[in-house]
PDB file of C-alpha atoms and ligand atoms in Angstrom:
ATOM      1  CA  UNK A   1      -6.435 -23.144   0.741  1.00  0.00           C
ATOM      2  CA  UNK A   2      -4.682 -20.126   2.171  1.00  0.00           C
ATOM      3  CA  UNK A   3      -1.422 -18.927   0.663  1.00  0.00           C
ATOM      4  CA  UNK A   4      -0.425 -17.441   3.998  1.00  0.00           C
ATOM      5  CA  UNK A   5       2.550 -18.803   5.896  1.00  0.00           C
ATOM      6  CA  UNK A   6       1.435 -20.604   9.067  1.00  0.00           C
ATOM      7  CA  UNK A   7       3.421 -19.459  12.070  1.00  0.00           C
ATOM      8  CA  UNK A   8       3.762 -21.388  15.287  1.00  0.00           C
ATOM      9  CA  UNK A   9       5.160 -18.830  17.648  1.00  0.00           C
ATOM     10  CA  UNK A  10       5.527 -19.039  21.397  1.00  0.00           C
ATOM     11  CA  UNK A  11       2.616 -17.138  22.948  1.00  0.00           C
ATOM     12  CA  UNK A  12       2.427 -14.652  25.816  1.00  0.00           C
ATOM     13  CA  UNK A  13       0.429 -17.101  28.023  1.00  0.00           C
ATOM     14  CA  UNK A  14       3.104 -19.758  27.395  1.00  0.00           C
ATOM     15  CA  UNK A  15       5.731 -17.319  28.697  1.00  0.00           C
ATOM     16  CA  UNK A  16       3.593 -16.614  31.792  1.00  0.00           C
ATOM     17  CA  UNK A  17       3.265 -20.357  32.420  1.00  0.00           C
ATOM     18  CA  UNK A  18       7.063 -20.603  32.681  1.00  0.00           C
ATOM     19  CA  UNK A  19       7.092 -18.761  36.051  1.00  0.00           C
ATOM     20  CA  UNK A  20       9.484 -20.606  38.358  1.00  0.00           C
ATOM     21  CA  UNK A  21      10.339 -23.126  35.619  1.00  0.00           C
ATOM     22  CA  UNK A  22      13.126 -23.356  33.036  1.00  0.00           C
ATOM     23  CA  UNK A  23      14.768 -19.935  32.628  1.00  0.00           C
ATOM     24  CA  UNK A  24      13.266 -17.871  29.797  1.00  0.00           C
ATOM     25  CA  UNK A  25      15.846 -16.878  27.160  1.00  0.00           C
ATOM     26  CA  UNK A  26      15.393 -13.400  25.675  1.00  0.00           C
ATOM     27  CA  UNK A  27      17.498 -11.054  23.545  1.00  0.00           C
ATOM     28  CA  UNK A  28      16.871  -7.878  21.583  1.00  0.00           C
ATOM     29  CA  UNK A  29      16.890  -7.668  17.765  1.00  0.00           C
ATOM     30  CA  UNK A  30      16.279  -4.842  15.336  1.00  0.00           C
ATOM     31  CA  UNK A  31      16.784  -6.435  11.903  1.00  0.00           C
ATOM     32  CA  UNK A  32      15.780  -9.554   9.979  1.00  0.00           C
ATOM     33  CA  UNK A  33      19.158 -11.384   9.719  1.00  0.00           C
ATOM     34  CA  UNK A  34      19.860 -11.058  13.456  1.00  0.00           C
ATOM     35  CA  UNK A  35      16.304 -12.156  14.301  1.00  0.00           C
ATOM     36  CA  UNK A  36      16.773 -15.225  12.067  1.00  0.00           C
ATOM     37  CA  UNK A  37      19.888 -16.249  14.057  1.00  0.00           C
ATOM     38  CA  UNK A  38      18.260 -15.586  17.451  1.00  0.00           C
ATOM     39  CA  UNK A  39      14.953 -17.274  16.630  1.00  0.00           C
ATOM     40  CA  UNK A  40      16.042 -20.872  17.286  1.00  0.00           C
ATOM     41  CA  UNK A  41      17.679 -20.040  20.617  1.00  0.00           C
ATOM     42  CA  UNK A  42      15.349 -17.475  22.162  1.00  0.00           C
ATOM     43  CA  UNK A  43      11.879 -17.820  23.655  1.00  0.00           C
ATOM     44  CA  UNK A  44      11.284 -14.101  23.278  1.00  0.00           C
ATOM     45  CA  UNK A  45      12.806 -11.458  20.980  1.00  0.00           C
ATOM     46  CA  UNK A  46      12.409  -7.855  22.085  1.00  0.00           C
ATOM     47  CA  UNK A  47      12.495  -5.063  19.548  1.00  0.00           C
ATOM     48  CA  UNK A  48      13.736  -2.679  22.214  1.00  0.00           C
ATOM     49  CA  UNK A  49      13.812   1.076  21.973  1.00  0.00           C
ATOM     50  CA  UNK A  50      17.515   0.565  22.756  1.00  0.00           C
ATOM     51  CA  UNK A  51      17.571   0.551  18.927  1.00  0.00           C
ATOM     52  CA  UNK A  52      17.851   4.338  19.190  1.00  0.00           C
ATOM     53  CA  UNK A  53      21.186   4.039  20.992  1.00  0.00           C
ATOM     54  CA  UNK A  54      22.764   0.896  19.536  1.00  0.00           C
ATOM     55  CA  UNK A  55      21.657   1.339  15.902  1.00  0.00           C
ATOM     56  CA  UNK A  56      20.786   5.012  15.372  1.00  0.00           C
ATOM     57  CA  UNK A  57      23.540   6.537  17.546  1.00  0.00           C
ATOM     58  CA  UNK A  58      21.247   8.474  19.923  1.00  0.00           C
ATOM     59  CA  UNK A  59      22.548   9.136  23.448  1.00  0.00           C
ATOM     60  CA  UNK A  60      19.241   8.104  25.110  1.00  0.00           C
ATOM     61  CA  UNK A  61      16.049   6.305  24.068  1.00  0.00           C
ATOM     62  CA  UNK A  62      13.970   9.486  24.412  1.00  0.00           C
ATOM     63  CA  UNK A  63      14.260  10.396  20.717  1.00  0.00           C
ATOM     64  CA  UNK A  64      12.922   7.075  19.409  1.00  0.00           C
ATOM     65  CA  UNK A  65       9.660   7.331  17.429  1.00  0.00           C
ATOM     66  CA  UNK A  66       6.773   4.934  16.870  1.00  0.00           C
ATOM     67  CA  UNK A  67       7.628   4.811  13.146  1.00  0.00           C
ATOM     68  CA  UNK A  68      11.165   3.643  14.001  1.00  0.00           C
ATOM     69  CA  UNK A  69       9.808   0.883  16.243  1.00  0.00           C
ATOM     70  CA  UNK A  70       7.377  -0.226  13.537  1.00  0.00           C
ATOM     71  CA  UNK A  71      10.072  -0.382  10.848  1.00  0.00           C
ATOM     72  CA  UNK A  72      12.403  -2.459  13.059  1.00  0.00           C
ATOM     73  CA  UNK A  73       9.485  -4.582  14.301  1.00  0.00           C
ATOM     74  CA  UNK A  74       8.544  -5.464  10.724  1.00  0.00           C
ATOM     75  CA  UNK A  75      12.126  -6.534   9.967  1.00  0.00           C
ATOM     76  CA  UNK A  76      12.328  -8.734  13.083  1.00  0.00           C
ATOM     77  CA  UNK A  77       8.981 -10.374  12.269  1.00  0.00           C
ATOM     78  CA  UNK A  78      10.214 -11.160   8.739  1.00  0.00           C
ATOM     79  CA  UNK A  79      13.378 -12.764  10.108  1.00  0.00           C
ATOM     80  CA  UNK A  80      11.789 -14.934  12.809  1.00  0.00           C
ATOM     81  CA  UNK A  81       8.997 -17.473  12.994  1.00  0.00           C
ATOM     82  CA  UNK A  82       9.039 -19.207  16.363  1.00  0.00           C
ATOM     83  CA  UNK A  83      10.009 -16.758  19.122  1.00  0.00           C
ATOM     84  CA  UNK A  84       7.456 -14.440  20.729  1.00  0.00           C
ATOM     85  CA  UNK A  85       8.183 -10.958  19.343  1.00  0.00           C
ATOM     86  CA  UNK A  86       7.570  -7.991  21.666  1.00  0.00           C
ATOM     87  CA  UNK A  87       7.946  -4.381  20.474  1.00  0.00           C
ATOM     88  CA  UNK A  88       8.684  -1.497  22.865  1.00  0.00           C
ATOM     89  CA  UNK A  89       6.307   1.467  22.921  1.00  0.00           C
ATOM     90  CA  UNK A  90       8.670   4.454  22.813  1.00  0.00           C
ATOM     91  CA  UNK A  91       8.701   7.524  25.066  1.00  0.00           C
ATOM     92  CA  UNK A  92       5.737   9.858  24.570  1.00  0.00           C
ATOM     93  CA  UNK A  93       3.387   7.378  22.870  1.00  0.00           C
ATOM     94  CA  UNK A  94       1.597   5.794  25.854  1.00  0.00           C
ATOM     95  CA  UNK A  95       2.154   7.542  29.199  1.00  0.00           C
ATOM     96  CA  UNK A  96      -0.559  10.204  29.189  1.00  0.00           C
ATOM     97  CA  UNK A  97      -3.656   8.049  28.664  1.00  0.00           C
ATOM     98  CA  UNK A  98      -4.747   4.440  28.197  1.00  0.00           C
ATOM     99  CA  UNK A  99      -6.478   5.509  24.960  1.00  0.00           C
ATOM    100  CA  UNK A 100      -3.286   6.886  23.461  1.00  0.00           C
ATOM    101  CA  UNK A 101      -1.435   3.731  24.579  1.00  0.00           C
ATOM    102  CA  UNK A 102      -4.093   1.604  22.872  1.00  0.00           C
ATOM    103  CA  UNK A 103      -3.833   3.515  19.576  1.00  0.00           C
ATOM    104  CA  UNK A 104      -0.019   3.278  19.623  1.00  0.00           C
ATOM    105  CA  UNK A 105       0.008  -0.414  20.571  1.00  0.00           C
ATOM    106  CA  UNK A 106      -2.727  -1.338  18.067  1.00  0.00           C
ATOM    107  CA  UNK A 107      -0.788   0.407  15.284  1.00  0.00           C
ATOM    108  CA  UNK A 108       2.397  -1.453  16.247  1.00  0.00           C
ATOM    109  CA  UNK A 109       0.616  -4.824  16.313  1.00  0.00           C
ATOM    110  CA  UNK A 110      -1.341  -4.202  13.095  1.00  0.00           C
ATOM    111  CA  UNK A 111       1.648  -2.946  11.093  1.00  0.00           C
ATOM    112  CA  UNK A 112       4.303  -5.369  12.382  1.00  0.00           C
ATOM    113  CA  UNK A 113       2.307  -8.503  13.241  1.00  0.00           C
ATOM    114  CA  UNK A 114       4.142  -8.717  16.600  1.00  0.00           C
ATOM    115  CA  UNK A 115       2.317 -10.400  19.464  1.00  0.00           C
ATOM    116  CA  UNK A 116       2.890  -8.016  22.368  1.00  0.00           C
ATOM    117  CA  UNK A 117       4.200  -4.628  23.431  1.00  0.00           C
ATOM    118  CA  UNK A 118       6.397  -3.545  26.327  1.00  0.00           C
ATOM    119  CA  UNK A 119       5.942  -0.399  28.375  1.00  0.00           C
ATOM    120  CA  UNK A 120       8.114   1.098  31.091  1.00  0.00           C
ATOM    121  CA  UNK A 121       5.889   0.884  34.135  1.00  0.00           C
ATOM    122  CA  UNK A 122       5.864   3.606  36.759  1.00  0.00           C
ATOM    123  CA  UNK A 123       3.070   3.844  39.320  1.00  0.00           C
ATOM    124  CA  UNK A 124       0.774   5.402  36.666  1.00  0.00           C
ATOM    125  CA  UNK A 125       0.904   2.323  34.419  1.00  0.00           C
ATOM    126  CA  UNK A 126      -1.543  -0.167  35.973  1.00  0.00           C
ATOM    127  CA  UNK A 127      -4.646   1.450  34.452  1.00  0.00           C
ATOM    128  CA  UNK A 128      -3.037   1.475  31.001  1.00  0.00           C
ATOM    129  CA  UNK A 129      -1.909  -2.148  31.247  1.00  0.00           C
ATOM    130  CA  UNK A 130      -5.417  -3.316  32.229  1.00  0.00           C
ATOM    131  CA  UNK A 131      -6.944  -1.243  29.405  1.00  0.00           C
ATOM    132  CA  UNK A 132      -4.628  -2.772  26.789  1.00  0.00           C
ATOM    133  CA  UNK A 133      -4.927  -6.361  28.008  1.00  0.00           C
ATOM    134  CA  UNK A 134      -8.729  -6.069  28.177  1.00  0.00           C
ATOM    135  CA  UNK A 135      -8.658  -4.981  24.513  1.00  0.00           C
ATOM    136  CA  UNK A 136      -6.468  -7.847  23.279  1.00  0.00           C
ATOM    137  CA  UNK A 137      -2.949  -6.486  23.624  1.00  0.00           C
ATOM    138  CA  UNK A 138      -0.503  -8.557  25.705  1.00  0.00           C
ATOM    139  CA  UNK A 139       1.774  -6.291  27.744  1.00  0.00           C
ATOM    140  CA  UNK A 140       5.238  -6.877  29.141  1.00  0.00           C
ATOM    141  CA  UNK A 141       6.114  -4.352  31.844  1.00  0.00           C
ATOM    142  CA  UNK A 142       9.510  -2.887  32.712  1.00  0.00           C
ATOM    143  CA  UNK A 143      10.478  -1.766  36.243  1.00  0.00           C
ATOM    144  CA  UNK A 144      13.641  -0.746  38.096  1.00  0.00           C
ATOM    145  CA  UNK A 145      15.929   1.293  35.893  1.00  0.00           C
ATOM    146  CA  UNK A 146      13.563   2.748  33.305  1.00  0.00           C
ATOM    147  CA  UNK A 147      15.760   4.279  30.563  1.00  0.00           C
ATOM    148  CA  UNK A 148      12.946   6.473  29.183  1.00  0.00           C
ATOM    149  CA  UNK A 149      12.915   8.283  32.566  1.00  0.00           C
ATOM    150  CA  UNK A 150      16.679   8.806  32.715  1.00  0.00           C
ATOM    151  CA  UNK A 151      16.255  12.597  32.711  1.00  0.00           C
ATOM    152  CA  UNK A 152      14.239  12.351  35.936  1.00  0.00           C
ATOM    153  CA  UNK A 153      16.353   9.564  37.453  1.00  0.00           C
ATOM    154  CA  UNK A 154      19.581  11.446  36.677  1.00  0.00           C
ATOM    155  CA  UNK A 155      21.237   8.808  34.479  1.00  0.00           C
ATOM    156  CA  UNK A 156      21.492   5.091  33.814  1.00  0.00           C
ATOM    157  CA  UNK A 157      22.605   4.095  37.350  1.00  0.00           C
ATOM    158  CA  UNK A 158      21.263   0.958  39.066  1.00  0.00           C
ATOM    159  CA  UNK A 159      18.082   1.645  41.058  1.00  0.00           C
ATOM    160  CA  UNK A 160      16.722   0.756  44.478  1.00  0.00           C
ATOM    161  CA  UNK A 161      19.593   1.946  46.677  1.00  0.00           C
ATOM    162  CA  UNK A 162      17.201   3.342  49.323  1.00  0.00           C
ATOM    163  CA  UNK A 163      14.407   1.389  50.992  1.00  0.00           C
ATOM    164  CA  UNK A 164      11.841   3.879  49.694  1.00  0.00           C
ATOM    165  CA  UNK A 165      12.849   3.440  46.029  1.00  0.00           C
ATOM    166  CA  UNK A 166      13.258  -0.342  46.430  1.00  0.00           C
ATOM    167  CA  UNK A 167       9.733  -0.599  47.893  1.00  0.00           C
ATOM    168  CA  UNK A 168       8.393   1.526  45.042  1.00  0.00           C
ATOM    169  CA  UNK A 169       9.958  -0.842  42.479  1.00  0.00           C
ATOM    170  CA  UNK A 170       8.360  -3.865  44.166  1.00  0.00           C
ATOM    171  CA  UNK A 171       5.009  -2.020  44.262  1.00  0.00           C
ATOM    172  CA  UNK A 172       5.285  -1.085  40.562  1.00  0.00           C
ATOM    173  CA  UNK A 173       5.970  -4.727  39.667  1.00  0.00           C
ATOM    174  CA  UNK A 174       3.033  -5.998  41.760  1.00  0.00           C
ATOM    175  CA  UNK A 175       0.697  -3.384  40.239  1.00  0.00           C
ATOM    176  CA  UNK A 176       1.870  -4.263  36.707  1.00  0.00           C
ATOM    177  CA  UNK A 177       1.349  -7.984  37.359  1.00  0.00           C
ATOM    178  CA  UNK A 178      -2.090  -7.514  38.927  1.00  0.00           C
ATOM    179  CA  UNK A 179      -3.144  -5.318  35.999  1.00  0.00           C
ATOM    180  CA  UNK A 180      -2.511  -8.252  33.645  1.00  0.00           C
ATOM    181  CA  UNK A 181       1.093  -8.032  32.350  1.00  0.00           C
ATOM    182  CA  UNK A 182       2.276 -11.407  31.084  1.00  0.00           C
ATOM    183  CA  UNK A 183       5.893 -10.806  32.239  1.00  0.00           C
ATOM    184  CA  UNK A 184       7.960  -8.011  33.732  1.00  0.00           C
ATOM    185  CA  UNK A 185      11.471  -6.856  32.842  1.00  0.00           C
ATOM    186  CA  UNK A 186      13.474  -5.935  35.959  1.00  0.00           C
ATOM    187  CA  UNK A 187      16.437  -3.734  35.045  1.00  0.00           C
ATOM    188  CA  UNK A 188      19.439  -2.518  37.036  1.00  0.00           C
ATOM    189  CA  UNK A 189      18.644  -3.587  40.595  1.00  0.00           C
ATOM    190  CA  UNK A 190      20.510  -5.549  43.298  1.00  0.00           C
ATOM    191  CA  UNK A 191      20.219  -9.344  43.485  1.00  0.00           C
ATOM    192  CA  UNK A 192      18.326  -8.930  46.757  1.00  0.00           C
ATOM    193  CA  UNK A 193      15.730  -6.624  45.210  1.00  0.00           C
ATOM    194  CA  UNK A 194      15.385  -8.798  42.082  1.00  0.00           C
ATOM    195  CA  UNK A 195      14.688 -11.718  44.382  1.00  0.00           C
ATOM    196  CA  UNK A 196      12.074  -9.713  46.280  1.00  0.00           C
ATOM    197  CA  UNK A 197      10.308  -8.743  43.034  1.00  0.00           C
ATOM    198  CA  UNK A 198      10.488 -12.316  41.697  1.00  0.00           C
ATOM    199  CA  UNK A 199       8.877 -13.651  44.881  1.00  0.00           C
ATOM    200  CA  UNK A 200       6.264 -10.873  44.974  1.00  0.00           C
ATOM    201  CA  UNK A 201       4.742 -11.430  41.506  1.00  0.00           C
ATOM    202  CA  UNK A 202       2.992 -14.395  39.887  1.00  0.00           C
ATOM    203  CA  UNK A 203       4.372 -13.538  36.422  1.00  0.00           C
ATOM    204  CA  UNK A 204       7.933 -14.238  35.210  1.00  0.00           C
ATOM    205  CA  UNK A 205      10.608 -11.643  35.935  1.00  0.00           C
ATOM    206  CA  UNK A 206      13.047 -11.101  33.059  1.00  0.00           C
ATOM    207  CA  UNK A 207      16.292  -9.718  34.462  1.00  0.00           C
ATOM    208  CA  UNK A 208      18.792  -7.355  32.882  1.00  0.00           C
ATOM    209  CA  UNK A 209      21.428  -6.392  35.397  1.00  0.00           C
ATOM    210  CA  UNK A 210      19.217  -7.996  38.025  1.00  0.00           C
ATOM    211  CA  UNK A 211      20.866 -11.349  38.970  1.00  0.00           C
ATOM    212  CA  UNK A 212      20.376 -15.003  38.056  1.00  0.00           C
ATOM    213  CA  UNK A 213      17.446 -15.269  40.473  1.00  0.00           C
ATOM    214  CA  UNK A 214      15.007 -13.899  37.871  1.00  0.00           C
ATOM    215  CA  UNK A 215      12.766 -16.247  35.863  1.00  0.00           C
ATOM    216  CA  UNK A 216      14.553 -15.285  32.630  1.00  0.00           C
ATOM    217  CA  UNK A 217      17.301 -13.061  31.269  1.00  0.00           C
ATOM    218  CA  UNK A 218      17.588 -10.476  28.516  1.00  0.00           C
ATOM    219  CA  UNK A 219      20.528  -8.505  27.117  1.00  0.00           C
ATOM    220  CA  UNK A 220      20.881  -5.925  24.372  1.00  0.00           C
ATOM    221  CA  UNK A 221      22.309  -8.111  21.592  1.00  0.00           C
ATOM    222  CA  UNK A 222      24.970  -5.727  20.188  1.00  0.00           C
ATOM    223  CA  UNK A 223      26.260  -5.328  23.798  1.00  0.00           C
ATOM    224  CA  UNK A 224      26.616  -9.081  24.389  1.00  0.00           C
ATOM    225  CA  UNK A 225      28.187  -9.530  20.952  1.00  0.00           C
ATOM    226  CA  UNK A 226      30.911  -7.039  21.886  1.00  0.00           C
ATOM    227  CA  UNK A 227      30.117  -4.417  19.257  1.00  0.00           C
ATOM    228  CA  UNK A 228      30.963  -1.619  21.718  1.00  0.00           C
ATOM    229  CA  UNK A 229      34.068  -1.316  23.896  1.00  0.00           C
ATOM    230  CA  UNK A 230      32.111   0.321  26.753  1.00  0.00           C
ATOM    231  CA  UNK A 231      29.165  -1.619  28.153  1.00  0.00           C
ATOM    232  CA  UNK A 232      27.408  -1.648  31.545  1.00  0.00           C
ATOM    233  CA  UNK A 233      28.886  -3.871  34.309  1.00  0.00           C
ATOM    234  CA  UNK A 234      26.071  -6.429  34.009  1.00  0.00           C
ATOM    235  CA  UNK A 235      26.826  -7.225  30.361  1.00  0.00           C
ATOM    236  CA  UNK A 236      28.882 -10.311  29.562  1.00  0.00           C
ATOM    237  CA  UNK A 237      30.515 -10.132  26.135  1.00  0.00           C
ATOM    238  CA  UNK A 238      30.046 -13.463  24.385  1.00  0.00           C
ATOM    239  CA  UNK A 239      31.966 -12.308  21.284  1.00  0.00           C
ATOM    240  CA  UNK A 240      34.270  -9.489  20.230  1.00  0.00           C
ATOM    241  CA  UNK A 241      32.482  -8.133  17.180  1.00  0.00           C
ATOM    242  CA  UNK A 242      34.144  -4.757  17.391  1.00  0.00           C
ATOM    243  CA  UNK A 243      37.584  -6.364  16.901  1.00  0.00           C
ATOM    244  CA  UNK A 244      36.223  -8.766  14.284  1.00  0.00           C
ATOM    245  CA  UNK A 245      34.620  -6.039  12.170  1.00  0.00           C
ATOM    246  CA  UNK A 246      37.614  -3.724  12.611  1.00  0.00           C
ATOM    247  CA  UNK A 247      40.005  -6.519  11.528  1.00  0.00           C
ATOM    248  CA  UNK A 248      37.908  -7.411   8.492  1.00  0.00           C
ATOM    249  CA  UNK A 249      37.513  -3.795   7.355  1.00  0.00           C
ATOM    250  CA  UNK A 250      41.245  -3.133   7.826  1.00  0.00           C
ATOM    251  CA  UNK A 251      42.156  -6.166   5.705  1.00  0.00           C
ATOM    252  CA  UNK A 252      39.590  -5.184   3.040  1.00  0.00           C
ATOM    253  CA  UNK A 253      40.973  -1.629   2.843  1.00  0.00           C
ATOM    254  CA  UNK A 254      44.549  -2.938   2.487  1.00  0.00           C
ATOM    255  CA  UNK A 255      43.509  -5.415  -0.237  1.00  0.00           C
ATOM    256  CA  UNK A 256      41.606  -2.764  -2.205  1.00  0.00           C
ATOM    257  CA  UNK A 257      44.666  -0.504  -2.089  1.00  0.00           C
ATOM    258  CA  UNK A 258      47.020  -3.337  -3.121  1.00  0.00           C
ATOM    259  CA  UNK A 259      44.539  -4.541  -5.810  1.00  0.00           C
ATOM    260  CA  UNK A 260      44.497  -8.033  -4.205  1.00  0.00           C
ATOM    261  CA  UNK A 261      40.703  -7.598  -4.023  1.00  0.00           C
ATOM    262  CA  UNK A 262      38.757  -8.445  -6.090  1.00  0.00           C
ATOM    263  CA  UNK A 263      40.708 -11.603  -6.979  1.00  0.00           C
ATOM    264  CA  UNK A 264      39.993 -14.219  -9.655  1.00  0.00           C
ATOM    265  CA  UNK A 265      37.379 -15.911  -7.447  1.00  0.00           C
ATOM    266  CA  UNK A 266      35.397 -12.666  -7.140  1.00  0.00           C
ATOM    267  CA  UNK A 267      35.500 -11.686 -10.827  1.00  0.00           C
ATOM    268  CA  UNK A 268      33.059 -12.632 -13.611  1.00  0.00           C
ATOM    269  CA  UNK A 269      34.516 -14.257 -16.733  1.00  0.00           C
ATOM    270  CA  UNK A 270      32.029 -15.111 -19.483  1.00  0.00           C
ATOM    271  CA  UNK A 271      32.974 -17.954 -21.826  1.00  0.00           C
ATOM    272  CA  UNK A 272      31.995 -17.394 -25.473  1.00  0.00           C
TER     273      UNK A 272
HETATM  274  O1  KIV B 301      15.067  -1.334  24.927  1.00  0.00           O
HETATM  275  C1  KIV B 301      15.539  -2.401  25.334  1.00  0.00           C
HETATM  276  O2  KIV B 301      16.372  -3.051  24.699  1.00  0.00           O
HETATM  277  C2  KIV B 301      15.071  -2.891  26.620  1.00  0.00           C
HETATM  278  C3  KIV B 301      15.870  -3.965  27.263  1.00  0.00           C
HETATM  279  C4  KIV B 301      17.051  -3.337  27.892  1.00  0.00           C
HETATM  280  C5  KIV B 301      15.079  -4.764  28.217  1.00  0.00           C
HETATM  281  O3  KIV B 301      14.124  -2.411  27.153  1.00  0.00           O
END
């Protein structure tokens, strides 16, 4: 008998099979307790390189390292056992050659146990995607607003305002799908363009700031929980964690100063 825990996670092919069906529910997570809460409600948990901005306080995702992604990927895998877990390959670890992408992705999968990786997919990406998939690594692509390229794009603005750029986004999505991606994230585009991409590819589109017409949706979890006062237009805040945490910390500080905390209920008393 094996002492290993048997996991029954959703698989990448099962996500692909959901094209045009029930919307696919996705969120990001970076730690075990959050992953444990998300697991029951999400088909897919993304360990996004947004971790650099929403956890580590970086201003862009460019400074995120492979070691950071592995550490957060391990935590998310420990906290979940049914959702498909996808880990982002960060900037600088996959773009220059399929071989480098394979070594990065294999390390992520070996050290975290996650089932797939995501790469931001410009026109150069098709060869890399095919190379990874052929070697056993499921790939989720990411088109439209690609945050790792924000220094070239000039910021985090929605993409596809001109016909040329919109056509390029559709072409990138088609190339990523034909190369073997199991799903594609479409970020920061108009509803019309999201619709065009969704119709153009046989794999599910996962929208973020891309309209309800996509096959699934994803948000950065701390954004949708309201941990930050400023969030992009496309984010809906489902909670106000900033106010909740602020209120709790304020009350704690007052009670420490007034010596109301710790009270009787929080104090050990040993009977002899
Ligand atoms: O890094 C991330 O969280 C992402 C999502 C925005 C899709 O790529």
